[in-house]
Coordinates of C-alpha atoms and ligand atoms in Angstrom, one line a residue:
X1 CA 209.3 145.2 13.0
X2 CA 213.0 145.3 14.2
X3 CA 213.9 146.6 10.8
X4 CA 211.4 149.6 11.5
X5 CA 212.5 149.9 15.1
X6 CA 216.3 149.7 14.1
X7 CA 215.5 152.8 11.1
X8 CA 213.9 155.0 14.1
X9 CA 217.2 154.2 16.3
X10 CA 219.4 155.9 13.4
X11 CA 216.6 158.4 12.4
X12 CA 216.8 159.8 15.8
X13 CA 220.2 160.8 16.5
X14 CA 220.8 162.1 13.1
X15 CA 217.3 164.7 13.7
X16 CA 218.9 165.5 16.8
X17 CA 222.1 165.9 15.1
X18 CA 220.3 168.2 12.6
X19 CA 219.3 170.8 14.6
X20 CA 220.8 173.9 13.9
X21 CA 222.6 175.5 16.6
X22 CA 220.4 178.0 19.0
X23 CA 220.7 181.8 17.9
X24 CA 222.2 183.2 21.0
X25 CA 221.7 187.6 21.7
X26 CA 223.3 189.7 24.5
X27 CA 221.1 192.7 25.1
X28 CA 222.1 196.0 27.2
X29 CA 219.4 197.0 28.7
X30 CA 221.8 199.3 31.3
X31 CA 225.0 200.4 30.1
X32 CA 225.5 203.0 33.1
X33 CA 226.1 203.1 36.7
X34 CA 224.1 204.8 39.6
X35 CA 225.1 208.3 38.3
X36 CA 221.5 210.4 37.9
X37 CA 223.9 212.1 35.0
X38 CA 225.1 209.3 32.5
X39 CA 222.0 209.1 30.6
X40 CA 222.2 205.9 30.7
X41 CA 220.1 202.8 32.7
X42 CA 221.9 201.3 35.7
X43 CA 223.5 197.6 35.0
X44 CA 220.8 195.3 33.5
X45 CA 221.5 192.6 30.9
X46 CA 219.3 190.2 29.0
X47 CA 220.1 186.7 27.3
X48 CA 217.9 185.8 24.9
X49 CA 217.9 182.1 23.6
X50 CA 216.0 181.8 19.9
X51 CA 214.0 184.9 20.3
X52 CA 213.2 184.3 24.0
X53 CA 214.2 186.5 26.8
X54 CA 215.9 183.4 29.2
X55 CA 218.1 185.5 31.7
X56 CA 218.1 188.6 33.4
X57 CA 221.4 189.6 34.7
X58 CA 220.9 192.7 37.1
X59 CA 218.2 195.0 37.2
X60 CA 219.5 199.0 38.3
X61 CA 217.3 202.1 38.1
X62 CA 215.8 202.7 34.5
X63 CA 216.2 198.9 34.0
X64 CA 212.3 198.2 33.8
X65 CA 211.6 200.9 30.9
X66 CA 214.0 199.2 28.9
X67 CA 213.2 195.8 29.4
X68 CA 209.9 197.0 28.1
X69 CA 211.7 199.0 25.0
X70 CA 213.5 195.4 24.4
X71 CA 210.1 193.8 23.5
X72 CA 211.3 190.7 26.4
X73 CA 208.5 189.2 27.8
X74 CA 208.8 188.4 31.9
X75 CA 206.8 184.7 31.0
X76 CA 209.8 183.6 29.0
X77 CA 212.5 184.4 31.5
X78 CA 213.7 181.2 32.7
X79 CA 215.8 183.0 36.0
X80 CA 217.1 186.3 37.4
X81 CA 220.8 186.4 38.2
X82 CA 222.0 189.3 40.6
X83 CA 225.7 190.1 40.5
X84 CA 225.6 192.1 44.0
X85 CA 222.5 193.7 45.5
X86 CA 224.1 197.2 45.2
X87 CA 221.4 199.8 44.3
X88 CA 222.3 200.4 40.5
X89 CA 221.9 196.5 40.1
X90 CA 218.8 195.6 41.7
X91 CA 216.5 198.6 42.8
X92 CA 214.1 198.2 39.8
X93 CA 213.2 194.5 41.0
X94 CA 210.0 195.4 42.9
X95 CA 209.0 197.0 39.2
X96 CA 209.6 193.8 37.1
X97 CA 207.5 191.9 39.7
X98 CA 204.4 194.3 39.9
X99 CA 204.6 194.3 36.4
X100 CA 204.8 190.5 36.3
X101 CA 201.4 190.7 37.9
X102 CA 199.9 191.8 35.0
X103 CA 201.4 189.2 32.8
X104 CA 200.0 185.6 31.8
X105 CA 203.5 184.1 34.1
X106 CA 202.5 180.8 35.7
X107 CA 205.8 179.3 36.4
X108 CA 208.1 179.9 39.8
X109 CA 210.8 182.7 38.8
X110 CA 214.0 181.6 40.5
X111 CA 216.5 184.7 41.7
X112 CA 220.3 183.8 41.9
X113 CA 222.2 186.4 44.1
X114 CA 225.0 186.4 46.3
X115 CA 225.0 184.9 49.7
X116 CA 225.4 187.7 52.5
X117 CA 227.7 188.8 55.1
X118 CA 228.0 192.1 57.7
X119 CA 227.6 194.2 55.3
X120 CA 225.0 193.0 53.2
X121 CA 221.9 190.5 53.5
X122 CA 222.0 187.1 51.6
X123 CA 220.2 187.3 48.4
X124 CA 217.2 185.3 50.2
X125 CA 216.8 187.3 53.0
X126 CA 217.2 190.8 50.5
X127 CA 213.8 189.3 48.8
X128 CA 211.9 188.4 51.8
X129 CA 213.0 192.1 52.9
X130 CA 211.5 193.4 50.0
X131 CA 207.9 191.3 49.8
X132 CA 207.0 189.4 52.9
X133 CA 203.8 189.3 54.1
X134 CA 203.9 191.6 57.5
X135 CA 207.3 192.4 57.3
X136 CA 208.7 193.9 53.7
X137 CA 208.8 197.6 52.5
X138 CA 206.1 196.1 50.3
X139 CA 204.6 193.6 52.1
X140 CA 201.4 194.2 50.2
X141 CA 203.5 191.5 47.2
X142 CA 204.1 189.0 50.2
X143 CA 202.0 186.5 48.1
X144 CA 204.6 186.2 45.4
X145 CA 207.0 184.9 48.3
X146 CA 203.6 182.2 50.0
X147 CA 202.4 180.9 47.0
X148 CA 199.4 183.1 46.7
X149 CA 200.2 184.8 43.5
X150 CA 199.9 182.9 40.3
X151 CA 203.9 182.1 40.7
X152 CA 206.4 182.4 43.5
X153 CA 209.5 183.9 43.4
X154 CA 212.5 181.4 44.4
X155 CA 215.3 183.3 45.7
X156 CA 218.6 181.3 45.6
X157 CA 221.7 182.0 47.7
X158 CA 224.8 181.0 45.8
X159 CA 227.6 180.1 47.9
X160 CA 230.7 181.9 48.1
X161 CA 233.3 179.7 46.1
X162 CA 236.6 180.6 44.1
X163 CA 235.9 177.9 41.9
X164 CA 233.0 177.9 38.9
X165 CA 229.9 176.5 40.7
X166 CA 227.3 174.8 38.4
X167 CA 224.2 176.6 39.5
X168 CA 221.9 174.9 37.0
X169 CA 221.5 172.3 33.7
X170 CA 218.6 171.9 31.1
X171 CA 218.3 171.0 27.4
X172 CA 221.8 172.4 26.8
X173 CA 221.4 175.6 28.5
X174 CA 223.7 175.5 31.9
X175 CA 224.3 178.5 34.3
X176 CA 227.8 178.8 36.5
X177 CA 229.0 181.4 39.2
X178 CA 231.9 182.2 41.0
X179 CA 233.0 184.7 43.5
X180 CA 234.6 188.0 42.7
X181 CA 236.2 190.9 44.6
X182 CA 234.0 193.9 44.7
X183 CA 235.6 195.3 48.3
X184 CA 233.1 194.3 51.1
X185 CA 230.4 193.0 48.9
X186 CA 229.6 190.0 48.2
X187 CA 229.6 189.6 44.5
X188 CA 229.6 186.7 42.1
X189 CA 230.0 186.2 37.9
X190 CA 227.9 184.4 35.8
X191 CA 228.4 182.4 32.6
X192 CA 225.4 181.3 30.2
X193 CA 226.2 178.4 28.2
X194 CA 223.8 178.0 25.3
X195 CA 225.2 174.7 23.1
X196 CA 228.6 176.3 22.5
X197 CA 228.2 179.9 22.5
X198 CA 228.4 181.6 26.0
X199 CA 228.1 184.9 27.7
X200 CA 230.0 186.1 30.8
X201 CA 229.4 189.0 33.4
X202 CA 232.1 190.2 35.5
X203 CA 229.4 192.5 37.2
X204 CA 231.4 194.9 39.5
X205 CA 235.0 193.6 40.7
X206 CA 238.4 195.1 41.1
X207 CA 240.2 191.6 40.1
X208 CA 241.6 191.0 42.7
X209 CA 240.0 187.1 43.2
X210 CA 241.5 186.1 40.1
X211 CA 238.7 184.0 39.4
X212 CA 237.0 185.5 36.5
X213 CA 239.9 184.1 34.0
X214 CA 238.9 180.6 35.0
X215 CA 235.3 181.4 35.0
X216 CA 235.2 183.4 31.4
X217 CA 237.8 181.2 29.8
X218 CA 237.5 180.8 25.9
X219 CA 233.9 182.8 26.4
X220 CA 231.8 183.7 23.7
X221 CA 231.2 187.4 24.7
X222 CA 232.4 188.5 28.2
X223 CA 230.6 191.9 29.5
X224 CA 232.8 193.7 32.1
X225 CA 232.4 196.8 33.9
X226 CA 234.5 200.0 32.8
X227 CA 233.4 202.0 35.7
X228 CA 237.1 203.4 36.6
X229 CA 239.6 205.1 34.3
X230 CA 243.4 204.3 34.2
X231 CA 245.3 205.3 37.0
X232 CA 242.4 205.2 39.4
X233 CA 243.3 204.4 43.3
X234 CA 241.8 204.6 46.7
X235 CA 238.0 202.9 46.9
X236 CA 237.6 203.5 43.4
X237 CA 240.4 200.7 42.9
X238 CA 239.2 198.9 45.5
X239 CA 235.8 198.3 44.1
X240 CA 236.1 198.4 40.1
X241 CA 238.9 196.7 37.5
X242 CA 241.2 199.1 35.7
X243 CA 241.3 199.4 32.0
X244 CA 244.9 197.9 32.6
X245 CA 243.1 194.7 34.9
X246 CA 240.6 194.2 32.6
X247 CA 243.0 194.0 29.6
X248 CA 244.8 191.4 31.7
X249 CA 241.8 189.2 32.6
X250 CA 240.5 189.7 29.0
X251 CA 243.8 188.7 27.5
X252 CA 243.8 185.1 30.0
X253 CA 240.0 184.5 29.6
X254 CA 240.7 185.0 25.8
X255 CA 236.7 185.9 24.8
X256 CA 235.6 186.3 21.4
X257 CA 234.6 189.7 21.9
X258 CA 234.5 191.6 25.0
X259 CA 231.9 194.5 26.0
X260 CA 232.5 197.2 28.3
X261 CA 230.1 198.4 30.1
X262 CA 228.8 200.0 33.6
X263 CA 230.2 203.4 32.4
X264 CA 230.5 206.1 34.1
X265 CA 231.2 210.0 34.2
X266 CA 234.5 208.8 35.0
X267 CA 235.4 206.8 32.1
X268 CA 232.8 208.2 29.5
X269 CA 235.1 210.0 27.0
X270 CA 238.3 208.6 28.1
X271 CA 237.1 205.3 25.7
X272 CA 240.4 205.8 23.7
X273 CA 242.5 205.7 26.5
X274 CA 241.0 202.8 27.8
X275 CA 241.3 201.1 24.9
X276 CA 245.1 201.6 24.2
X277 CA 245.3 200.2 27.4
X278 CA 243.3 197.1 27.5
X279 CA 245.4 196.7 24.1
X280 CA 248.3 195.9 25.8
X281 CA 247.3 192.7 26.9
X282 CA 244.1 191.6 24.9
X283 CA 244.0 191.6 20.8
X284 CA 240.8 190.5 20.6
X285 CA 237.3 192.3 19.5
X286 CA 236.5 195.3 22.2
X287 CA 233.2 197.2 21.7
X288 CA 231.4 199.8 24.4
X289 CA 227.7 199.4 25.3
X290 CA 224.8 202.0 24.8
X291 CA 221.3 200.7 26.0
X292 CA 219.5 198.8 24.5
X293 CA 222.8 197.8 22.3
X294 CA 222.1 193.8 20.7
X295 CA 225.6 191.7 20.2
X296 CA 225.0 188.4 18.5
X297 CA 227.2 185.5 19.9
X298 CA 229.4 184.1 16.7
Ligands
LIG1 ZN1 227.5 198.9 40.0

């Protein structure tokens, strides 16, 4: 018997050993700003984990259609992460959770966003504004936020810190944040960690935090947002990362490959430009997003 028992103690870690590693996918489902002219979805991004849709990061205008194009299915996705709760990254919510309705979901869907301050509401509060009972624009959904509906959404304020926060952990899969400049919005980044492969989001920052680099260090694929062209000053600069700033970030995060994305009238057809100029600081693997692009983590 402690034969057996002692075979089953050295089985075990060896099947667990086996496993190969999990197949890890960035999807674009935006690739644009909140220009009505880019022909392109606002900023929406999806994680999938071994064929399964986990995370959504950001959900702009035009989002929903292509979530749908993408084949994800809203009962796999394990949470929402919202960078900021600017228009182009959040306004196609209220679609994903009508839809939702319709689905077989049974299990709580938990919404990371910033927390607020005067100029915008904390994450939390931005939900209830949307869906509670008596008092949201659509207050007829106020059962997704009382238990009512067959699962609740769980909105999550994360704190404002300019050091990576762990935000969650489970069966290798862990979720970080940290603050990041975007003028007078509350913003945060994201990192996925799936086993060892990992996928960052800037979402919309000018750089000026710093905190990125710590946050994206040695990253699998890091997604940042080439919404500005060189030389770009004023709120522009304010707001958004420069081809030159994200060349630097990208050159002291040092990511496998990077993706730019969130473009914009602005930038769209200056990609050479950019390029030569992220060049001078980063050497690594650059490639521009289209929607509904797939980039495999290596
Ligand atoms: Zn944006």
């Amino acid at each position: 018997m402690q034969y057996r028992l002692l075979l089953i103690l050295l089985w075990l870690p060896m099947m667990l050993m086996a496993q190969p590693a999990k197949k890890v996918t960035l999807q674009v489902l935006g690739s644009g700003g909140p220009e009505l002219t880019d022909k392109r979805a606002s900023a929406s991004y999806l994680v999938w984990v071994d064929g399964k849709a986990r995370f959504l990061i950001d959900f702009g205008g035009g989002a929903s259609l292509r979530f749908e194009e993408s084949g994800a299915s809203v009962e796999d996705l394990d949470a929402i992460l919202l960078t900021h709760l600017h228009i182009d990254h959040t306004s196609d919510l209220p679609a994903l959770i009508k839809g939702a309705f319709f689905s077989e979901r049974k299990r709580n869907l938990p919404i990371y966003g910033p927390e607020g301050n005067d100029v915008m509401p904390a994450t939390s509060a931005f939900v209830f504004r949307l869906f509670e009972s008596g008092k949201g624009a659509w207050e007829y959904m106020g059962d997704f936020l009382d238990g009512r509906a067959a699962f609740r959404l769980e909105p999550n304020d994360v704190p404002d810190s300019r050091t990576p926060l762990p935000l969650f952990s489970e069966n290798n899969i862990s979720v970080e944040a940290v603050s990041v400049h975007h003028g007078p919005i509350p913003a945060v980044a994201y990192r996925i960690n799936v086993g060892d492969k990992s996928i960052t989001f800037s979402g919309d920052m000018n750089g000026s935090y710093h905190t990125l680099e710590t946050l994206a260090k040695e990253t699998t694929i890091l997604v940042m947002h080439n919404a500005v062209p060189k030389g770009a000053a004023g709120v522009a600069a304010a707001l958004h990362m420069t081809p030159e700033t994200i060349g630097k970030i990208a050159a002291a995060a040092n990511p496998k490959t990077l993706i730019l994305s969130h473009r914009m009238m602005r930038t769209l057809g200056k990609e050479l430009e950019t390029i030569s100029e992220i060049r001078k600081y980063y050497k690594g693997k650059i490639k521009f997003a289209d929607d509904g692009n797939r980039f495999l983590a290596l």
